[in-house]
Every structure is written in C-alpha cells, then in structure tokens.
Short mmCIF file of N, CA, C and O and ligand atoms in Angstrom, two decimals:
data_model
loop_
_atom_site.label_atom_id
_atom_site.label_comp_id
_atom_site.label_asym_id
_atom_site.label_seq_id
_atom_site.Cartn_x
_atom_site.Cartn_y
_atom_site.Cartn_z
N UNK A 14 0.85 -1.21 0.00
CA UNK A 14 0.00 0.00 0.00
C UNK A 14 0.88 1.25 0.00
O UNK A 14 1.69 1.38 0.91
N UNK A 15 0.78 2.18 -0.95
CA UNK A 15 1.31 3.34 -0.90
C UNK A 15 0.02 4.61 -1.21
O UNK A 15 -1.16 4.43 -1.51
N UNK A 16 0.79 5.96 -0.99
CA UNK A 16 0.58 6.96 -1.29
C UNK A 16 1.21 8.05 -2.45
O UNK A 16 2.39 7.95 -2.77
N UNK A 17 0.68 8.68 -2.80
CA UNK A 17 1.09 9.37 -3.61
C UNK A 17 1.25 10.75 -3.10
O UNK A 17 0.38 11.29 -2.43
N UNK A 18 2.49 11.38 -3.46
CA UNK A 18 2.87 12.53 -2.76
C UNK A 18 1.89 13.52 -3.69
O UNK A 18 1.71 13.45 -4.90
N UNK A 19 1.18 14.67 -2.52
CA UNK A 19 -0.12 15.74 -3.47
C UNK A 19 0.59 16.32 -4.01
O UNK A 19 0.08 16.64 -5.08
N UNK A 20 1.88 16.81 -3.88
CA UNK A 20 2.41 17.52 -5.36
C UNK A 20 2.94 17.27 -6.49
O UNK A 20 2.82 18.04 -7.44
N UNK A 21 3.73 15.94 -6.53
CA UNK A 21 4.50 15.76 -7.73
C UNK A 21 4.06 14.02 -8.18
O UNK A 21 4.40 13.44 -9.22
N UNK A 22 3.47 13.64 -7.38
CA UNK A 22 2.94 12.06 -7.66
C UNK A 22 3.91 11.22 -7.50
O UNK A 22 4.05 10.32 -8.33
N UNK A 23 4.63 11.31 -6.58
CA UNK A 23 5.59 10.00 -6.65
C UNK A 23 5.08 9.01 -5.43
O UNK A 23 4.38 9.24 -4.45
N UNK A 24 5.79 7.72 -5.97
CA UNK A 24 5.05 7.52 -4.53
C UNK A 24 5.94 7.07 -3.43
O UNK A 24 7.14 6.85 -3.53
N UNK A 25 5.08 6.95 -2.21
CA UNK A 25 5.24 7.65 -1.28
C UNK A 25 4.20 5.99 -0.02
O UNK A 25 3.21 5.27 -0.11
N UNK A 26 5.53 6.28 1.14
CA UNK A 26 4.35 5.72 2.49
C UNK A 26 3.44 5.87 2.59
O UNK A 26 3.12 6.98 2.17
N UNK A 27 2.15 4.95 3.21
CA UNK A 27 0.54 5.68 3.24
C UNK A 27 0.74 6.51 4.40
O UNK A 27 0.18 7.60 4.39
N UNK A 28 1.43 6.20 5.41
CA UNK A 28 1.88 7.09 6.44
C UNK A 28 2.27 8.64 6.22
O UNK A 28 2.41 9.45 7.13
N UNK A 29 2.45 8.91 4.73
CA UNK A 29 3.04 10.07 4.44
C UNK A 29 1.89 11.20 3.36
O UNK A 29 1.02 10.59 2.73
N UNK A 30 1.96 12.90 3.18
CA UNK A 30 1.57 12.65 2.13
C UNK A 30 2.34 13.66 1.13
O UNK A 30 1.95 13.83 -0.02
N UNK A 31 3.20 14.18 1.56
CA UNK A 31 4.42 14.65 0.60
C UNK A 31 5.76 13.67 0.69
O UNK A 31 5.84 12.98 1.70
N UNK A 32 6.86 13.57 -0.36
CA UNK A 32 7.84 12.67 -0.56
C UNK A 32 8.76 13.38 0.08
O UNK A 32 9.63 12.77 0.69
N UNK A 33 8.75 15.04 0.08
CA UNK A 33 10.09 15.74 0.81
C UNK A 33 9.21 17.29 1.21
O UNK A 33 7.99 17.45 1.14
N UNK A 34 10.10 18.16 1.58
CA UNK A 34 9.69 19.67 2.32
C UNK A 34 9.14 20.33 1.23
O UNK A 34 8.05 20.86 1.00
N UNK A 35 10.35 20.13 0.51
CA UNK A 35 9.94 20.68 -1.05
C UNK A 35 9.23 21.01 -1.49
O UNK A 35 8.92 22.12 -1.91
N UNK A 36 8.48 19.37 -1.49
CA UNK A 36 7.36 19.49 -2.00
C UNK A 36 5.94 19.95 -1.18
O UNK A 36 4.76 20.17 -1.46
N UNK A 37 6.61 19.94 -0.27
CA UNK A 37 5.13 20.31 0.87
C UNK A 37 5.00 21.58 0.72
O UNK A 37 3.84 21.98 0.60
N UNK A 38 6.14 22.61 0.70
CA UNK A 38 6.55 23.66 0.55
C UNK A 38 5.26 24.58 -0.54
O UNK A 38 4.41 25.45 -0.37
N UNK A 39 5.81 23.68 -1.74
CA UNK A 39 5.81 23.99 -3.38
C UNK A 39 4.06 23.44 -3.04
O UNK A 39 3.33 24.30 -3.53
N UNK A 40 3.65 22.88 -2.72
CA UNK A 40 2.23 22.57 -2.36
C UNK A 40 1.39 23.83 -2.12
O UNK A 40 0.45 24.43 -2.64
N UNK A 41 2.37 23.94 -0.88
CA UNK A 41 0.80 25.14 -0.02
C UNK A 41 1.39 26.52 -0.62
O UNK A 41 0.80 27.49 -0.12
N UNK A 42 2.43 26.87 -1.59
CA UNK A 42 3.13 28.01 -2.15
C UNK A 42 1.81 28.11 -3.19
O UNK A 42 0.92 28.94 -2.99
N UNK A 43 1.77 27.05 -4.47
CA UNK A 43 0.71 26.91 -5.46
C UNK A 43 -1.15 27.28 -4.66
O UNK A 43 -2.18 27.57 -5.27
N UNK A 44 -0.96 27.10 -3.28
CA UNK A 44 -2.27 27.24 -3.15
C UNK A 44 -2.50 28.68 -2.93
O UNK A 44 -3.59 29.17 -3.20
N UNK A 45 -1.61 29.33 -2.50
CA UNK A 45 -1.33 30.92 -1.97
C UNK A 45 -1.49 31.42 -2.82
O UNK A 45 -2.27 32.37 -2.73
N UNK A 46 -0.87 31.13 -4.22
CA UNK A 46 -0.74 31.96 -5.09
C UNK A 46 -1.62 32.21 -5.91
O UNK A 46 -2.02 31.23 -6.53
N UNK A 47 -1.97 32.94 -6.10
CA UNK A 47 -3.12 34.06 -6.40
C UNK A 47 -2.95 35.03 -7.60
O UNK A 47 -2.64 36.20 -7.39
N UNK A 48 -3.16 34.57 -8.85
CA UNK A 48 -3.37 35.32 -10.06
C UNK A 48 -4.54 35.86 -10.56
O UNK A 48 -5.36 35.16 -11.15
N UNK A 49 -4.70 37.04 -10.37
CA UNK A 49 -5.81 38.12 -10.94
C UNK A 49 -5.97 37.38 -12.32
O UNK A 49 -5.12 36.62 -12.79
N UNK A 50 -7.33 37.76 -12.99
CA UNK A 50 -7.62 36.81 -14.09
C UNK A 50 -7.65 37.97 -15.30
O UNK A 50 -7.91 37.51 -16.41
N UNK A 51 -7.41 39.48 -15.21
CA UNK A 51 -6.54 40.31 -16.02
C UNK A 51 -5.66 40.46 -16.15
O UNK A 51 -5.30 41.02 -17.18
N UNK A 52 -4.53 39.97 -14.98
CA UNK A 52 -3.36 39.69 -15.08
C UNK A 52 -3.26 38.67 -16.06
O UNK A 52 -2.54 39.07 -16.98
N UNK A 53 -3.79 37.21 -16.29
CA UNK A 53 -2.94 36.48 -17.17
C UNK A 53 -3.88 36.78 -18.40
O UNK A 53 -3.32 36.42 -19.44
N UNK A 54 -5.10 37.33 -18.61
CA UNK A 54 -5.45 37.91 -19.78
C UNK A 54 -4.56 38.44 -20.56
O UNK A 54 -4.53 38.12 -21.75
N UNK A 55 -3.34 39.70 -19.81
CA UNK A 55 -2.42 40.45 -20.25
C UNK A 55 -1.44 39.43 -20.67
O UNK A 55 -0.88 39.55 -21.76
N UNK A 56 -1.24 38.62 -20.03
CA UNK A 56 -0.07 37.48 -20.32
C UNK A 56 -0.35 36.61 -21.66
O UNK A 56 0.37 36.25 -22.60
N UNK A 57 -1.43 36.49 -21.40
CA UNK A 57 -1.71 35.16 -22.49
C UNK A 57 -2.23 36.32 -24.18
O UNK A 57 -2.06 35.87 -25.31
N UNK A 58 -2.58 37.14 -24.04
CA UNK A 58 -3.22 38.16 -25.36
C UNK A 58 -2.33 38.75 -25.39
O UNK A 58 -1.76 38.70 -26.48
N UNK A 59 -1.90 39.32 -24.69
CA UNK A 59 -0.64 40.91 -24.93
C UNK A 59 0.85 40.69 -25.24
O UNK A 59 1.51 41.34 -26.05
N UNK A 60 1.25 39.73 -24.51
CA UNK A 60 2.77 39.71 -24.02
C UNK A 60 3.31 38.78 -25.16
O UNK A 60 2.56 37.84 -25.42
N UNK A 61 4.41 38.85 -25.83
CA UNK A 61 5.43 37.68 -26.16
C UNK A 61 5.75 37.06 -25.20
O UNK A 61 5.33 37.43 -24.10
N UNK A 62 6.75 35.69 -25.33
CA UNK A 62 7.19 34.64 -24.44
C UNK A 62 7.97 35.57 -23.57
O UNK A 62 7.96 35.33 -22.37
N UNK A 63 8.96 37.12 -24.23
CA UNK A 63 10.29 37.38 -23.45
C UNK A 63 9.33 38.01 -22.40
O UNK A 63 9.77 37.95 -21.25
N UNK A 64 8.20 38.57 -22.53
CA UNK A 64 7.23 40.00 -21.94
C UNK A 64 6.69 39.38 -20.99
O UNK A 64 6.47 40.09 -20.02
N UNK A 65 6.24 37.78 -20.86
CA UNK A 65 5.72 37.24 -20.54
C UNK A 65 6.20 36.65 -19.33
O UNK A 65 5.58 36.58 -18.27
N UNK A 66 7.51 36.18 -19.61
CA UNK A 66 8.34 35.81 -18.23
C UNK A 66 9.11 37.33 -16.99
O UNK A 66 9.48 37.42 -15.83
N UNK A 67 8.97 38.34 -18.34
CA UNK A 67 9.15 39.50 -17.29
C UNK A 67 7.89 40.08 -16.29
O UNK A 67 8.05 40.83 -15.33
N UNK A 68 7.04 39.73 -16.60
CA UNK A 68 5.47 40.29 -15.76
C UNK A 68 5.33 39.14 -14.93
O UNK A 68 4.50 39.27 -14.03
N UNK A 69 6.05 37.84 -15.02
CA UNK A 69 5.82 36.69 -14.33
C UNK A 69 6.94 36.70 -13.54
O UNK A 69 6.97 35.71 -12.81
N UNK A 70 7.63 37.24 -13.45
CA UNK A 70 9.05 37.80 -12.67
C UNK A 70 8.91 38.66 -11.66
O UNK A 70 9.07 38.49 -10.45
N UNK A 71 8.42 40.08 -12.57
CA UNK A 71 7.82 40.90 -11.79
C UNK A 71 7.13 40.88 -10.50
O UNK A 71 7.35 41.41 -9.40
N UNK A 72 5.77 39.70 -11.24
CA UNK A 72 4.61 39.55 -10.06
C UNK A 72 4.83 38.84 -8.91
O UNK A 72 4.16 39.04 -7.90
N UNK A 73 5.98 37.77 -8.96
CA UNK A 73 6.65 36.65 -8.29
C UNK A 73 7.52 37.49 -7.16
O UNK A 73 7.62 37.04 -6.01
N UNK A 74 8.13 38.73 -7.55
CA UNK A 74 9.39 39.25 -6.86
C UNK A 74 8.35 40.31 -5.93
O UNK A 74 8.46 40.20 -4.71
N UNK A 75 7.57 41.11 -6.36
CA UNK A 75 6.20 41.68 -5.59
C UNK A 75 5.67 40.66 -4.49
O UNK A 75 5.84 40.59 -3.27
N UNK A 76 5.28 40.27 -4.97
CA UNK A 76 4.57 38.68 -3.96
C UNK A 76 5.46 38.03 -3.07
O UNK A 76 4.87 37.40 -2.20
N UNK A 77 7.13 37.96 -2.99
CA UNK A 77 7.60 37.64 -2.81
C UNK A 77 7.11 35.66 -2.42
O UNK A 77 6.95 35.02 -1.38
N UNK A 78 7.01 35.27 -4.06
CA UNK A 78 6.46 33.84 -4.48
C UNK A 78 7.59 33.37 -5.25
O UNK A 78 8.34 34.20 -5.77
N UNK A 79 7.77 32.31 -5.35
CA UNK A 79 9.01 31.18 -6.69
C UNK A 79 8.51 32.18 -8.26
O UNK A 79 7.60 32.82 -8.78
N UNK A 80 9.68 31.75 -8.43
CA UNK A 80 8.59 32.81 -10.15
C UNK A 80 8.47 30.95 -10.66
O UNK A 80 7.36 30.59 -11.05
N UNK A 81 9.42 30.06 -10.64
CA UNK A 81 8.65 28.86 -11.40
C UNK A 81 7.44 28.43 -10.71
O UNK A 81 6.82 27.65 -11.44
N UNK A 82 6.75 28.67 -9.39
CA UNK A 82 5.79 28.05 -9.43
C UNK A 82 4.70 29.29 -9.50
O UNK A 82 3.53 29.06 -9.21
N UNK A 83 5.11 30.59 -9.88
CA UNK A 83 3.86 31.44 -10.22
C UNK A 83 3.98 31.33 -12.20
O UNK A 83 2.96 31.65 -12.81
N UNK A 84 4.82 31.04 -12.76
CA UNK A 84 5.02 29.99 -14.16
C UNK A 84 4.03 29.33 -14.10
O UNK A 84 2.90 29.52 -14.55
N UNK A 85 4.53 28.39 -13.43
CA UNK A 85 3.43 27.38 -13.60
C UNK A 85 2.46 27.27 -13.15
O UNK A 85 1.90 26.19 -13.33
N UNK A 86 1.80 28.27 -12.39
CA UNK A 86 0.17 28.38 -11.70
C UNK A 86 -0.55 28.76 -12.86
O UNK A 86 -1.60 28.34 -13.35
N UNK A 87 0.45 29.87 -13.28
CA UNK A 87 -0.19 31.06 -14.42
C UNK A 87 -0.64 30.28 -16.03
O UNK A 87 -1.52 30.60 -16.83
N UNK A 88 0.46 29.06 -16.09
CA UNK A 88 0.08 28.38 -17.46
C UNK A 88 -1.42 27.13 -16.65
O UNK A 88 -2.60 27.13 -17.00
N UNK A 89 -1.06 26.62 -16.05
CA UNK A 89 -2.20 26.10 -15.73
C UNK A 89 -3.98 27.03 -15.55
O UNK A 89 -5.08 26.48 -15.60
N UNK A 90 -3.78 28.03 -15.41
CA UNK A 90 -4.72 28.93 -14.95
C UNK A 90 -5.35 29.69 -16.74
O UNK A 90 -6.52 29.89 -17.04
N UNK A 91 -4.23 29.93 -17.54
CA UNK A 91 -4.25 30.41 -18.80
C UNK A 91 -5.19 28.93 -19.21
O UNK A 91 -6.35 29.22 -19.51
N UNK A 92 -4.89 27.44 -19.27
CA UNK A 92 -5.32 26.52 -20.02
C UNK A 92 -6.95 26.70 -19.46
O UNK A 92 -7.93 26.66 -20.21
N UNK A 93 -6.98 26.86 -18.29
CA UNK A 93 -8.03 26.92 -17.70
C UNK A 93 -9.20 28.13 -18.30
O UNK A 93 -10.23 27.85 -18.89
N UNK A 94 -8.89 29.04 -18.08
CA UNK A 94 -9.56 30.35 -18.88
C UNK A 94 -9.73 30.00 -20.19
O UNK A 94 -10.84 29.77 -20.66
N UNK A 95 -8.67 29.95 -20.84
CA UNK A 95 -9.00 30.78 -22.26
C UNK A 95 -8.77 29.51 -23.82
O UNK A 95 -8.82 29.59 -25.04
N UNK A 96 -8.56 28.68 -23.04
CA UNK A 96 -8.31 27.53 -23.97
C UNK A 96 -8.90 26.22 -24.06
O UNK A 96 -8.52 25.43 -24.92
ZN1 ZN B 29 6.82 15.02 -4.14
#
C-alpha cells in the first residue's frame, strides 16, 4: 500500500503525504498563489514569451512567491480560462 505525494505524484508511504519539504513547501506556495484573471489575460493576449516571463518575474518578486511556481500556476490557470 502506498501513497502518492499531493504535489508531484511519486510515490510515497501511506503514512506520508508529501515525498520531501519541497514538495510540501511547493504545495501550499501553489495554493497561496493568487493570479488576478486580467493579469494572465495580459499574459496570455498581450505579451510575447520574453514579456511574458518579465510580468511573471515581476509579479513573483512583488509577492515575494518562486517565479517557477507562479510559471506554472499562471500556465495552468491560462489553459483553464481561455483555452
Ligand atoms: Zn513530491
């Protein structure tokens, strides 16, 4: 019997339910994080890829958040909206 760690799926003790801090970390970071839905409007319609990682830089260093996991909130959140 195992578990699967809630952030990255590996698996994992049933006793457990993250594999490391990391990931526990990177867990409740993704739940915090909080993208306005004109914010990635601007991202996903307006911006090139370079424009795109600078406003995702930006918003990450403001927030004081990972910019890869406000990356990757923001592309998950874009598939979600607008695609
Ligand atoms: Zn993990």
């Amino acid at each position: 019997m195992s578990n699967l760690c809630q952030y990255c799926s590996k698996k994992i003790p049933i006793n457990k339910v993250f594999c490391s801090n990391t990931c526990k970390e990177n867990y409740f970071q993704m739940l915090a994080i909080n993208l306005p839905k004109p914010f990635l409007k601007r991202l996903y319609f307006f911006c090139n890829k370079e424009q795109k990682q600078l406003e995702i830089k930006k918003f990450a260093q403001r927030h004081r958040w990972d910019e890869t996991l406000v990356a990757e909130k923001a592309e998950q959140l874009i598939r979600q909206y607008f695609l």
